[in-house]
CSV table of N, CA, C and O and ligand atoms in Angstrom, one decimal:
chain,number,residue,atom,x,y,z
I,18,MET,N,-69.1,-44.4,14.3
I,18,MET,CA,-69.8,-43.2,14.6
I,18,MET,C,-71.2,-43.5,15.2
I,18,MET,O,-71.8,-44.5,14.8
I,19,TRP,N,-71.6,-42.7,16.1
I,19,TRP,CA,-72.9,-42.8,16.7
I,19,TRP,C,-73.8,-41.6,16.4
I,19,TRP,O,-73.3,-40.5,16.1
I,20,THR,N,-75.1,-41.7,16.6
I,20,THR,CA,-76.0,-40.6,16.4
I,20,THR,C,-76.9,-40.5,17.6
I,20,THR,O,-77.5,-41.4,18.1
I,21,LEU,N,-76.9,-39.3,18.2
I,21,LEU,CA,-77.8,-39.0,19.3
I,21,LEU,C,-79.1,-38.4,18.7
I,21,LEU,O,-78.9,-37.5,17.8
I,22,GLU,N,-80.2,-38.8,19.2
I,22,GLU,CA,-81.5,-38.1,18.8
I,22,GLU,C,-81.8,-37.1,19.9
I,22,GLU,O,-81.9,-37.4,21.1
I,23,VAL,N,-82.0,-35.9,19.5
I,23,VAL,CA,-82.3,-34.8,20.4
I,23,VAL,C,-83.6,-34.1,20.0
I,23,VAL,O,-83.7,-33.6,18.9
I,24,LYS,N,-84.6,-34.1,20.9
I,24,LYS,CA,-85.9,-33.4,20.6
I,24,LYS,C,-85.9,-32.1,21.3
I,24,LYS,O,-85.7,-32.0,22.6
I,25,THR,N,-86.1,-31.0,20.6
I,25,THR,CA,-86.1,-29.7,21.2
I,25,THR,C,-87.6,-29.3,21.3
I,25,THR,O,-88.5,-29.8,20.6
I,26,SER,N,-87.9,-28.3,22.2
I,26,SER,CA,-89.3,-28.1,22.5
I,26,SER,C,-89.7,-26.6,22.3
I,26,SER,O,-90.9,-26.3,22.4
I,27,THR,N,-88.8,-25.7,21.9
I,27,THR,CA,-89.2,-24.4,21.6
I,27,THR,C,-88.3,-23.9,20.4
I,27,THR,O,-87.5,-24.6,20.0
I,28,ARG,N,-88.6,-22.7,19.9
I,28,ARG,CA,-87.9,-22.2,18.7
I,28,ARG,C,-86.4,-22.1,19.1
I,28,ARG,O,-85.6,-22.4,18.3
I,29,GLU,N,-86.1,-21.5,20.2
I,29,GLU,CA,-84.7,-21.2,20.6
I,29,GLU,C,-84.5,-21.7,22.0
I,29,GLU,O,-85.2,-21.3,22.9
I,30,GLU,N,-83.5,-22.6,22.2
I,30,GLU,CA,-83.2,-23.0,23.5
I,30,GLU,C,-81.8,-23.7,23.5
I,30,GLU,O,-81.3,-24.1,22.5
I,31,LEU,N,-81.2,-23.7,24.7
I,31,LEU,CA,-80.0,-24.5,24.8
I,31,LEU,C,-80.4,-25.8,25.5
I,31,LEU,O,-80.8,-25.7,26.7
I,32,LYS,N,-80.4,-26.9,24.8
I,32,LYS,CA,-80.8,-28.1,25.3
I,32,LYS,C,-79.6,-28.9,25.9
I,32,LYS,O,-78.7,-29.2,25.1
I,33,ASP,N,-79.6,-29.2,27.2
I,33,ASP,CA,-78.5,-29.9,27.8
I,33,ASP,C,-78.5,-31.4,27.3
I,33,ASP,O,-79.4,-32.1,27.6
I,34,ILE,N,-77.4,-31.8,26.7
I,34,ILE,CA,-77.3,-33.1,26.1
I,34,ILE,C,-76.2,-33.9,26.9
I,34,ILE,O,-75.8,-35.0,26.4
I,35,THR,N,-75.7,-33.3,28.0
I,35,THR,CA,-74.5,-34.0,28.7
I,35,THR,C,-74.8,-35.4,29.1
I,35,THR,O,-74.0,-36.3,28.8
I,36,SER,N,-76.0,-35.6,29.7
I,36,SER,CA,-76.3,-37.0,30.2
I,36,SER,C,-76.5,-38.0,29.0
I,36,SER,O,-76.1,-39.1,29.2
I,37,GLN,N,-77.0,-37.5,27.9
I,37,GLN,CA,-77.1,-38.4,26.7
I,37,GLN,C,-75.7,-38.8,26.2
I,37,GLN,O,-75.5,-39.9,25.8
I,38,VAL,N,-74.7,-37.8,26.3
I,38,VAL,CA,-73.4,-38.2,25.8
I,38,VAL,C,-72.7,-39.1,26.8
I,38,VAL,O,-72.1,-40.1,26.5
I,39,GLN,N,-73.0,-38.9,28.1
I,39,GLN,CA,-72.4,-39.8,29.2
I,39,GLN,C,-73.0,-41.2,29.0
I,39,GLN,O,-72.3,-42.2,29.2
I,40,SER,N,-74.3,-41.3,28.7
I,40,SER,CA,-74.9,-42.6,28.6
I,40,SER,C,-74.3,-43.3,27.4
I,40,SER,O,-74.1,-44.6,27.5
I,41,LEU,N,-74.0,-42.6,26.3
I,41,LEU,CA,-73.4,-43.3,25.1
I,41,LEU,C,-72.0,-43.8,25.5
I,41,LEU,O,-71.7,-44.9,25.1
I,42,VAL,N,-71.3,-43.0,26.2
I,42,VAL,CA,-69.9,-43.4,26.6
I,42,VAL,C,-70.0,-44.7,27.4
I,42,VAL,O,-69.2,-45.6,27.2
I,43,LYS,N,-70.9,-44.7,28.4
I,43,LYS,CA,-71.1,-45.9,29.2
I,43,LYS,C,-71.5,-47.1,28.4
I,43,LYS,O,-71.0,-48.2,28.6
I,44,GLN,N,-72.6,-46.9,27.6
I,44,GLN,CA,-73.1,-48.0,26.9
I,44,GLN,C,-72.1,-48.6,25.9
I,44,GLN,O,-72.1,-49.8,25.8
I,45,GLU,N,-71.3,-47.8,25.3
I,45,GLU,CA,-70.3,-48.3,24.3
I,45,GLU,C,-69.0,-48.6,24.9
I,45,GLU,O,-68.1,-49.0,24.3
I,46,GLN,N,-68.9,-48.4,26.3
I,46,GLN,CA,-67.7,-48.7,27.0
I,46,GLN,C,-66.5,-48.0,26.4
I,46,GLN,O,-65.4,-48.6,26.3
I,47,LEU,N,-66.7,-46.7,26.1
I,47,LEU,CA,-65.6,-45.9,25.5
I,47,LEU,C,-64.7,-45.5,26.7
I,47,LEU,O,-65.1,-45.2,27.8
I,48,GLN,N,-63.4,-45.5,26.4
I,48,GLN,CA,-62.4,-45.3,27.5
I,48,GLN,C,-61.5,-44.0,27.3
I,48,GLN,O,-61.5,-43.2,28.2
I,49,GLU,N,-60.8,-44.0,26.2
I,49,GLU,CA,-59.8,-43.0,26.0
I,49,GLU,C,-59.9,-42.4,24.6
I,49,GLU,O,-60.3,-43.1,23.7
I,50,GLY,N,-59.6,-41.1,24.5
I,50,GLY,CA,-59.6,-40.4,23.2
I,50,GLY,C,-60.3,-39.1,23.3
I,50,GLY,O,-60.4,-38.4,24.4
I,51,VAL,N,-60.7,-38.6,22.2
I,51,VAL,CA,-61.4,-37.3,22.1
I,51,VAL,C,-62.7,-37.6,21.3
I,51,VAL,O,-62.7,-38.3,20.3
I,52,LEU,N,-63.8,-37.1,21.9
I,52,LEU,CA,-65.1,-37.2,21.2
I,52,LEU,C,-65.4,-36.0,20.4
I,52,LEU,O,-65.3,-34.9,20.9
I,53,LEU,N,-65.7,-36.2,19.1
I,53,LEU,CA,-66.1,-35.1,18.3
I,53,LEU,C,-67.7,-35.2,18.3
I,53,LEU,O,-68.2,-36.2,17.9
I,54,LEU,N,-68.3,-34.1,18.7
I,54,LEU,CA,-69.7,-33.9,18.6
I,54,LEU,C,-70.0,-33.0,17.5
I,54,LEU,O,-69.5,-31.8,17.5
I,55,TYR,N,-70.9,-33.4,16.5
I,55,TYR,CA,-71.1,-32.6,15.3
I,55,TYR,C,-72.6,-32.5,15.0
I,55,TYR,O,-73.2,-33.6,14.9
I,56,SER,N,-73.0,-31.3,14.8
I,56,SER,CA,-74.4,-31.1,14.4
I,56,SER,C,-74.5,-31.1,12.8
I,56,SER,O,-73.9,-30.2,12.2
I,57,PRO,N,-75.3,-32.0,12.2
I,57,PRO,CA,-75.4,-31.9,10.7
I,57,PRO,C,-76.5,-31.0,10.3
I,57,PRO,O,-77.2,-31.3,9.3
I,58,HIS,N,-76.8,-30.0,11.0
I,58,HIS,CA,-77.9,-29.1,10.7
I,58,HIS,C,-77.4,-27.6,10.5
I,58,HIS,O,-76.3,-27.3,10.9
I,59,THR,N,-78.2,-26.8,9.8
I,59,THR,CA,-77.8,-25.5,9.5
I,59,THR,C,-78.5,-24.4,10.4
I,59,THR,O,-78.2,-23.2,10.3
I,60,THR,N,-79.4,-24.9,11.3
I,60,THR,CA,-80.0,-23.9,12.2
I,60,THR,C,-79.9,-24.4,13.7
I,60,THR,O,-80.7,-24.0,14.5
I,61,CYS,N,-79.0,-25.3,14.0
I,61,CYS,CA,-78.7,-25.5,15.4
I,61,CYS,C,-77.2,-25.9,15.5
I,61,CYS,O,-76.6,-26.5,14.5
I,62,GLY,N,-76.6,-25.6,16.6
I,62,GLY,CA,-75.2,-25.8,16.8
I,62,GLY,C,-74.9,-26.5,18.1
I,62,GLY,O,-75.9,-27.0,18.7
I,63,ILE,N,-73.7,-26.6,18.5
I,63,ILE,CA,-73.3,-27.3,19.7
I,63,ILE,C,-72.4,-26.3,20.5
I,63,ILE,O,-71.4,-25.8,19.9
I,64,THR,N,-72.6,-26.1,21.8
I,64,THR,CA,-71.8,-25.3,22.6
I,64,THR,C,-71.6,-25.9,24.0
I,64,THR,O,-72.3,-26.8,24.4
I,65,ILE,N,-70.6,-25.4,24.7
I,65,ILE,CA,-70.3,-25.8,26.1
I,65,ILE,C,-70.4,-24.6,26.9
I,65,ILE,O,-69.7,-23.6,26.6
I,66,ASN,N,-71.2,-24.6,28.0
I,66,ASN,CA,-71.2,-23.4,28.9
I,66,ASN,C,-71.8,-23.9,30.2
I,66,ASN,O,-72.0,-25.0,30.5
I,67,GLU,N,-72.0,-22.9,31.0
I,67,GLU,CA,-72.5,-23.2,32.4
I,67,GLU,C,-73.9,-23.8,32.4
I,67,GLU,O,-74.8,-23.3,31.7
I,68,GLY,N,-74.0,-24.9,33.2
I,68,GLY,CA,-75.3,-25.5,33.3
I,68,GLY,C,-75.9,-25.4,34.7
I,68,GLY,O,-77.1,-25.7,34.9
I,69,ALA,N,-75.1,-25.0,35.6
I,69,ALA,CA,-75.6,-24.9,37.0
I,69,ALA,C,-76.7,-23.9,37.2
I,69,ALA,O,-77.7,-24.2,37.9
I,70,ASP,N,-76.5,-22.7,36.6
I,70,ASP,CA,-77.5,-21.7,36.7
I,70,ASP,C,-78.2,-21.6,35.3
I,70,ASP,O,-77.5,-21.1,34.4
I,71,PRO,N,-79.4,-22.0,35.2
I,71,PRO,CA,-80.1,-21.9,33.9
I,71,PRO,C,-80.2,-20.5,33.4
I,71,PRO,O,-80.5,-20.3,32.2
I,72,ALA,N,-80.0,-19.5,34.2
I,72,ALA,CA,-80.0,-18.1,33.7
I,72,ALA,C,-79.0,-17.8,32.7
I,72,ALA,O,-79.1,-17.0,31.8
I,73,VAL,N,-77.9,-18.6,32.7
I,73,VAL,CA,-76.8,-18.4,31.7
I,73,VAL,C,-77.3,-18.8,30.4
I,73,VAL,O,-77.1,-18.0,29.4
I,74,ALA,N,-77.9,-19.9,30.2
I,74,ALA,CA,-78.4,-20.4,28.9
I,74,ALA,C,-79.5,-19.4,28.4
I,74,ALA,O,-79.5,-19.0,27.2
I,75,ARG,N,-80.3,-18.9,29.3
I,75,ARG,CA,-81.3,-17.9,29.0
I,75,ARG,C,-80.6,-16.6,28.5
I,75,ARG,O,-81.1,-16.0,27.5
I,76,ASP,N,-79.6,-16.2,29.1
I,76,ASP,CA,-78.9,-14.9,28.7
I,76,ASP,C,-78.2,-15.1,27.4
I,76,ASP,O,-78.2,-14.1,26.6
I,77,ILE,N,-77.7,-16.3,27.1
I,77,ILE,CA,-77.1,-16.5,25.8
I,77,ILE,C,-78.1,-16.4,24.7
I,77,ILE,O,-77.9,-15.7,23.7
I,78,ILE,N,-79.2,-17.0,24.9
I,78,ILE,CA,-80.3,-17.0,23.9
I,78,ILE,C,-80.8,-15.5,23.7
I,78,ILE,O,-81.0,-15.0,22.6
I,79,GLN,N,-81.0,-14.8,24.8
I,79,GLN,CA,-81.6,-13.5,24.8
I,79,GLN,C,-80.6,-12.5,24.1
I,79,GLN,O,-81.0,-11.6,23.4
I,80,SER,N,-79.3,-12.7,24.4
I,80,SER,CA,-78.3,-11.8,23.9
I,80,SER,C,-78.1,-12.0,22.4
I,80,SER,O,-78.0,-11.1,21.6
I,81,LEU,N,-78.2,-13.3,21.9
I,81,LEU,CA,-78.1,-13.6,20.5
I,81,LEU,C,-79.3,-13.0,19.8
I,81,LEU,O,-79.2,-12.5,18.6
I,82,LYS,N,-80.5,-13.0,20.4
I,82,LYS,CA,-81.7,-12.4,19.8
I,82,LYS,C,-81.5,-10.9,19.6
I,82,LYS,O,-82.0,-10.4,18.6
I,83,LYS,N,-80.9,-10.3,20.6
I,83,LYS,CA,-80.6,-8.8,20.5
I,83,LYS,C,-79.6,-8.5,19.4
I,83,LYS,O,-79.8,-7.6,18.6
I,84,LEU,N,-78.6,-9.4,19.3
I,84,LEU,CA,-77.5,-9.2,18.3
I,84,LEU,C,-78.0,-9.5,16.9
I,84,LEU,O,-77.7,-8.7,16.0
I,85,ILE,N,-78.8,-10.5,16.7
I,85,ILE,CA,-79.3,-10.9,15.4
I,85,ILE,C,-80.8,-11.0,15.4
I,85,ILE,O,-81.4,-11.9,15.9
I,86,PRO,N,-81.5,-9.9,14.9
I,86,PRO,CA,-82.9,-9.9,15.0
I,86,PRO,C,-83.6,-10.9,14.1
I,86,PRO,O,-83.0,-11.3,13.1
I,87,LEU,N,-84.8,-11.2,14.5
I,87,LEU,CA,-85.6,-12.2,13.7
I,87,LEU,C,-86.0,-11.6,12.3
I,87,LEU,O,-85.9,-12.3,11.3
I,88,HIS,N,-86.3,-10.3,12.3
I,88,HIS,CA,-86.7,-9.6,11.1
I,88,HIS,C,-85.7,-8.6,10.7
I,88,HIS,O,-85.4,-7.7,11.6
I,89,TRP,N,-85.2,-8.6,9.5
I,89,TRP,CA,-84.2,-7.6,9.1
I,89,TRP,C,-84.2,-7.7,7.6
I,89,TRP,O,-85.0,-8.4,7.0
I,90,ASP,N,-83.2,-7.1,6.9
I,90,ASP,CA,-83.2,-7.1,5.5
I,90,ASP,C,-82.4,-8.3,4.9
I,90,ASP,O,-81.4,-8.2,4.2
I,91,TYR,N,-82.9,-9.5,5.3
I,91,TYR,CA,-82.3,-10.7,4.9
I,91,TYR,C,-82.7,-11.1,3.5
I,91,TYR,O,-83.9,-10.9,3.1
I,92,ALA,N,-81.9,-11.8,2.7
I,92,ALA,CA,-82.2,-12.2,1.4
I,92,ALA,C,-82.8,-13.6,1.4
I,92,ALA,O,-83.6,-13.9,0.5
I,93,HIS,N,-82.4,-14.4,2.3
I,93,HIS,CA,-82.9,-15.8,2.4
I,93,HIS,C,-84.4,-15.8,2.7
I,93,HIS,O,-84.8,-15.2,3.7
I,94,LEU,N,-85.2,-16.4,1.9
I,94,LEU,CA,-86.7,-16.2,1.9
I,94,LEU,C,-87.4,-17.2,2.8
I,94,LEU,O,-88.6,-17.1,3.0
I,95,GLU,N,-86.6,-18.1,3.4
I,95,GLU,CA,-87.3,-19.1,4.3
I,95,GLU,C,-87.8,-18.5,5.6
I,95,GLU,O,-88.6,-19.2,6.3
I,96,GLY,N,-87.3,-17.3,5.9
I,96,GLY,CA,-87.8,-16.7,7.2
I,96,GLY,C,-87.0,-17.1,8.4
I,96,GLY,O,-87.4,-16.7,9.5
I,97,ASN,N,-85.9,-17.8,8.2
I,97,ASN,CA,-85.2,-18.2,9.4
I,97,ASN,C,-83.7,-17.8,9.3
I,97,ASN,O,-82.8,-18.5,9.9
I,98,SER,N,-83.4,-16.7,8.7
I,98,SER,CA,-82.0,-16.2,8.5
I,98,SER,C,-81.4,-16.0,9.8
I,98,SER,O,-80.2,-16.3,10.0
I,99,ASP,N,-82.1,-15.5,10.8
I,99,ASP,CA,-81.5,-15.3,12.1
I,99,ASP,C,-81.0,-16.6,12.7
I,99,ASP,O,-79.9,-16.7,13.3
I,100,ALA,N,-81.7,-17.7,12.5
I,100,ALA,CA,-81.3,-19.0,13.0
I,100,ALA,C,-80.0,-19.5,12.3
I,100,ALA,O,-79.1,-20.0,12.9
I,101,HIS,N,-79.9,-19.2,11.0
I,101,HIS,CA,-78.6,-19.6,10.3
I,101,HIS,C,-77.4,-18.8,10.8
I,101,HIS,O,-76.3,-19.4,11.0
I,102,LEU,N,-77.6,-17.5,11.0
I,102,LEU,CA,-76.6,-16.7,11.5
I,102,LEU,C,-76.1,-17.1,12.9
I,102,LEU,O,-74.9,-17.2,13.2
I,103,LYS,N,-77.1,-17.3,13.8
I,103,LYS,CA,-76.8,-17.7,15.2
I,103,LYS,C,-76.0,-19.0,15.2
I,103,LYS,O,-75.0,-19.2,15.9
I,104,THR,N,-76.4,-19.9,14.3
I,104,THR,CA,-75.7,-21.2,14.2
I,104,THR,C,-74.3,-21.1,13.8
I,104,THR,O,-73.4,-21.7,14.3
I,105,SER,N,-74.0,-20.1,12.8
I,105,SER,CA,-72.6,-19.9,12.4
I,105,SER,C,-71.8,-19.3,13.5
I,105,SER,O,-70.6,-19.7,13.7
I,106,LEU,N,-72.4,-18.5,14.4
I,106,LEU,CA,-71.7,-17.9,15.5
I,106,LEU,C,-71.3,-19.0,16.5
I,106,LEU,O,-70.2,-19.1,17.0
I,107,ILE,N,-72.3,-19.9,16.8
I,107,ILE,CA,-72.1,-20.9,17.8
I,107,ILE,C,-71.2,-22.0,17.3
I,107,ILE,O,-70.3,-22.5,18.0
I,108,GLY,N,-71.3,-22.3,16.0
I,108,GLY,CA,-70.5,-23.4,15.4
I,108,GLY,C,-71.2,-24.8,15.5
I,108,GLY,O,-72.0,-25.0,16.3
I,109,PRO,N,-70.8,-25.7,14.6
I,109,PRO,CA,-71.5,-27.0,14.5
I,109,PRO,C,-70.9,-28.1,15.4
I,109,PRO,O,-71.4,-29.2,15.4
I,110,SER,N,-69.8,-27.8,16.1
I,110,SER,CA,-69.1,-28.9,16.7
I,110,SER,C,-68.4,-28.6,18.0
I,110,SER,O,-68.1,-27.4,18.3
I,111,GLN,N,-68.1,-29.6,18.8
I,111,GLN,CA,-67.2,-29.4,20.0
I,111,GLN,C,-66.4,-30.7,20.1
I,111,GLN,O,-66.8,-31.8,19.7
I,112,LEU,N,-65.2,-30.5,20.7
I,112,LEU,CA,-64.3,-31.7,21.0
I,112,LEU,C,-64.3,-31.8,22.5
I,112,LEU,O,-64.2,-30.8,23.2
I,113,ILE,N,-64.4,-33.1,22.9
I,113,ILE,CA,-64.5,-33.3,24.4
I,113,ILE,C,-63.5,-34.4,24.7
I,113,ILE,O,-63.5,-35.5,24.1
I,114,ILE,N,-62.7,-34.2,25.8
I,114,ILE,CA,-61.7,-35.1,26.2
I,114,ILE,C,-62.4,-36.3,26.9
I,114,ILE,O,-63.3,-36.1,27.8
I,115,LEU,N,-62.0,-37.5,26.5
I,115,LEU,CA,-62.5,-38.7,27.2
I,115,LEU,C,-61.3,-39.4,27.9
I,115,LEU,O,-60.3,-39.7,27.2
I,116,GLU,N,-61.4,-39.6,29.2
I,116,GLU,CA,-60.3,-40.2,29.9
I,116,GLU,C,-60.9,-41.2,31.0
I,116,GLU,O,-61.8,-40.8,31.7
I,117,GLN,N,-60.4,-42.4,31.0
I,117,GLN,CA,-60.8,-43.4,31.9
I,117,GLN,C,-62.3,-43.6,31.9
I,117,GLN,O,-62.9,-43.7,33.0
I,118,GLY,N,-62.9,-43.6,30.8
I,118,GLY,CA,-64.3,-43.8,30.6
I,118,GLY,C,-65.2,-42.6,31.0
I,118,GLY,O,-66.4,-42.8,31.2
I,119,GLN,N,-64.6,-41.5,31.3
I,119,GLN,CA,-65.4,-40.3,31.7
I,119,GLN,C,-65.1,-39.1,30.7
I,119,GLN,O,-64.0,-38.9,30.4
I,120,ILE,N,-66.1,-38.4,30.4
I,120,ILE,CA,-65.9,-37.1,29.7
I,120,ILE,C,-65.4,-36.1,30.6
I,120,ILE,O,-65.9,-36.0,31.8
I,121,LYS,N,-64.4,-35.3,30.2
I,121,LYS,CA,-63.8,-34.3,31.1
I,121,LYS,C,-64.5,-32.9,30.8
I,121,LYS,O,-64.3,-32.4,29.7
I,122,LEU,N,-65.2,-32.5,31.8
I,122,LEU,CA,-65.8,-31.1,31.7
I,122,LEU,C,-65.4,-30.4,33.0
I,122,LEU,O,-65.2,-31.0,34.0
I,123,GLY,N,-65.3,-29.0,32.9
I,123,GLY,CA,-65.1,-28.2,34.1
I,123,GLY,C,-66.3,-28.3,35.0
I,123,GLY,O,-67.4,-28.8,34.6
I,124,THR,N,-66.1,-27.9,36.3
I,124,THR,CA,-67.1,-28.1,37.3
I,124,THR,C,-68.5,-27.6,36.9
I,124,THR,O,-69.5,-28.2,37.1
I,125,TRP,N,-68.6,-26.4,36.2
I,125,TRP,CA,-69.8,-25.8,35.9
I,125,TRP,C,-70.3,-26.1,34.4
I,125,TRP,O,-71.3,-25.6,34.0
I,126,GLN,N,-69.4,-26.8,33.7
I,126,GLN,CA,-69.7,-27.0,32.3
I,126,GLN,C,-70.7,-28.1,32.0
I,126,GLN,O,-70.7,-29.1,32.6
I,127,ARG,N,-71.6,-27.8,31.0
I,127,ARG,CA,-72.5,-28.8,30.4
I,127,ARG,C,-72.4,-28.6,28.9
I,127,ARG,O,-72.0,-27.6,28.4
I,128,ILE,N,-72.8,-29.7,28.2
I,128,ILE,CA,-72.8,-29.7,26.7
I,128,ILE,C,-74.3,-29.3,26.3
I,128,ILE,O,-75.2,-30.0,26.8
I,129,PHE,N,-74.4,-28.4,25.4
I,129,PHE,CA,-75.7,-28.0,24.9
I,129,PHE,C,-75.9,-28.1,23.4
I,129,PHE,O,-75.0,-27.7,22.6
I,130,LEU,N,-77.0,-28.6,23.0
I,130,LEU,CA,-77.4,-28.4,21.6
I,130,LEU,C,-78.1,-27.0,21.6
I,130,LEU,O,-79.0,-26.8,22.3
I,131,ALA,N,-77.6,-26.1,20.7
I,131,ALA,CA,-78.2,-24.8,20.6
I,131,ALA,C,-79.2,-24.7,19.5
I,131,ALA,O,-78.8,-24.6,18.3
I,132,GLU,N,-80.4,-24.8,19.9
I,132,GLU,CA,-81.5,-24.8,18.9
I,132,GLU,C,-81.9,-23.3,18.6
I,132,GLU,O,-82.1,-22.5,19.5
I,133,PHE,N,-82.0,-23.0,17.3
I,133,PHE,CA,-82.4,-21.7,16.9
I,133,PHE,C,-83.6,-21.7,15.9
I,133,PHE,O,-84.1,-20.7,15.5
I,134,ASP,N,-84.1,-22.9,15.6
I,134,ASP,CA,-85.3,-22.9,14.7
I,134,ASP,C,-86.2,-24.2,15.0
I,134,ASP,O,-86.5,-24.9,14.1
I,135,GLY,N,-86.4,-24.3,16.3
I,135,GLY,CA,-87.2,-25.5,16.7
I,135,GLY,C,-88.7,-25.1,16.8
I,135,GLY,O,-89.1,-24.0,16.4
I,136,PRO,N,-89.5,-26.0,17.4
I,136,PRO,CA,-89.0,-27.3,17.9
I,136,PRO,C,-88.8,-28.3,16.8
I,136,PRO,O,-89.6,-28.3,15.8
I,137,ARG,N,-87.8,-29.1,17.0
I,137,ARG,CA,-87.5,-30.1,15.9
I,137,ARG,C,-86.9,-31.4,16.5
I,137,ARG,O,-86.4,-31.3,17.7
I,138,ASN,N,-86.8,-32.4,15.7
I,138,ASN,CA,-86.0,-33.6,16.1
I,138,ASN,C,-84.7,-33.4,15.5
I,138,ASN,O,-84.6,-33.3,14.2
I,139,ARG,N,-83.6,-33.3,16.3
I,139,ARG,CA,-82.3,-33.1,15.8
I,139,ARG,C,-81.4,-34.3,16.0
I,139,ARG,O,-81.7,-35.2,16.8
I,140,LYS,N,-80.3,-34.3,15.3
I,140,LYS,CA,-79.3,-35.4,15.4
I,140,LYS,C,-78.0,-34.8,15.8
I,140,LYS,O,-77.6,-33.7,15.4
I,141,VAL,N,-77.2,-35.5,16.6
I,141,VAL,CA,-75.8,-35.1,16.9
I,141,VAL,C,-75.0,-36.3,16.6
I,141,VAL,O,-75.2,-37.4,17.1
I,142,TRP,N,-74.1,-36.1,15.6
I,142,TRP,CA,-73.1,-37.2,15.3
I,142,TRP,C,-72.0,-37.2,16.2
I,142,TRP,O,-71.4,-36.1,16.6
I,143,ILE,N,-71.6,-38.4,16.7
I,143,ILE,CA,-70.5,-38.5,17.6
I,143,ILE,C,-69.4,-39.5,17.1
I,143,ILE,O,-69.8,-40.6,16.7
I,144,LYS,N,-68.2,-39.0,17.0
I,144,LYS,CA,-67.1,-39.9,16.6
I,144,LYS,C,-66.0,-39.9,17.6
I,144,LYS,O,-65.7,-38.8,18.1
I,145,LEU,N,-65.5,-41.1,17.9
I,145,LEU,CA,-64.4,-41.2,18.8
I,145,LEU,C,-63.1,-41.0,18.0
I,145,LEU,O,-62.8,-41.8,17.1
I,146,LEU,N,-62.3,-40.0,18.3
I,146,LEU,CA,-61.0,-39.8,17.7
I,146,LEU,C,-59.9,-40.4,18.6
I,146,LEU,O,-59.9,-40.2,19.8
I,147,LYS,N,-59.1,-41.3,18.0
I,147,LYS,CA,-58.1,-42.0,18.9
I,147,LYS,C,-56.7,-41.5,18.5
I,147,LYS,O,-56.5,-41.0,17.4
T,1,LIG,ZN1,-83.3,-21.3,6.1
């Protein structure tokens, strides 16, 4: 298993980690299988979506803000219930096909760490499933 270190810079953002994943694949000379990307956090997740137009990432963040308000009748007293809820919607993991030393993504797809309670230093665990 490997760990990616990801530094986020705002409270909520989709941070593109595709090139970090590609660098790991190259560095470790991984060839075939499926990569499991897993976030061991409760207020950030991992998603795959369009990276060509940054407006898509912005729209995802803004839509989730509208769906799940920062302030509401939450019982969790830490003040970041919205971040926990958004993380559950996005989910903690993604599976990515690895073929001939390349991760397989659609033309417009990128891998994002979805930060909902940053800025923070995050980790992404990566395991090659064979
Ligand atoms: Zn909390």
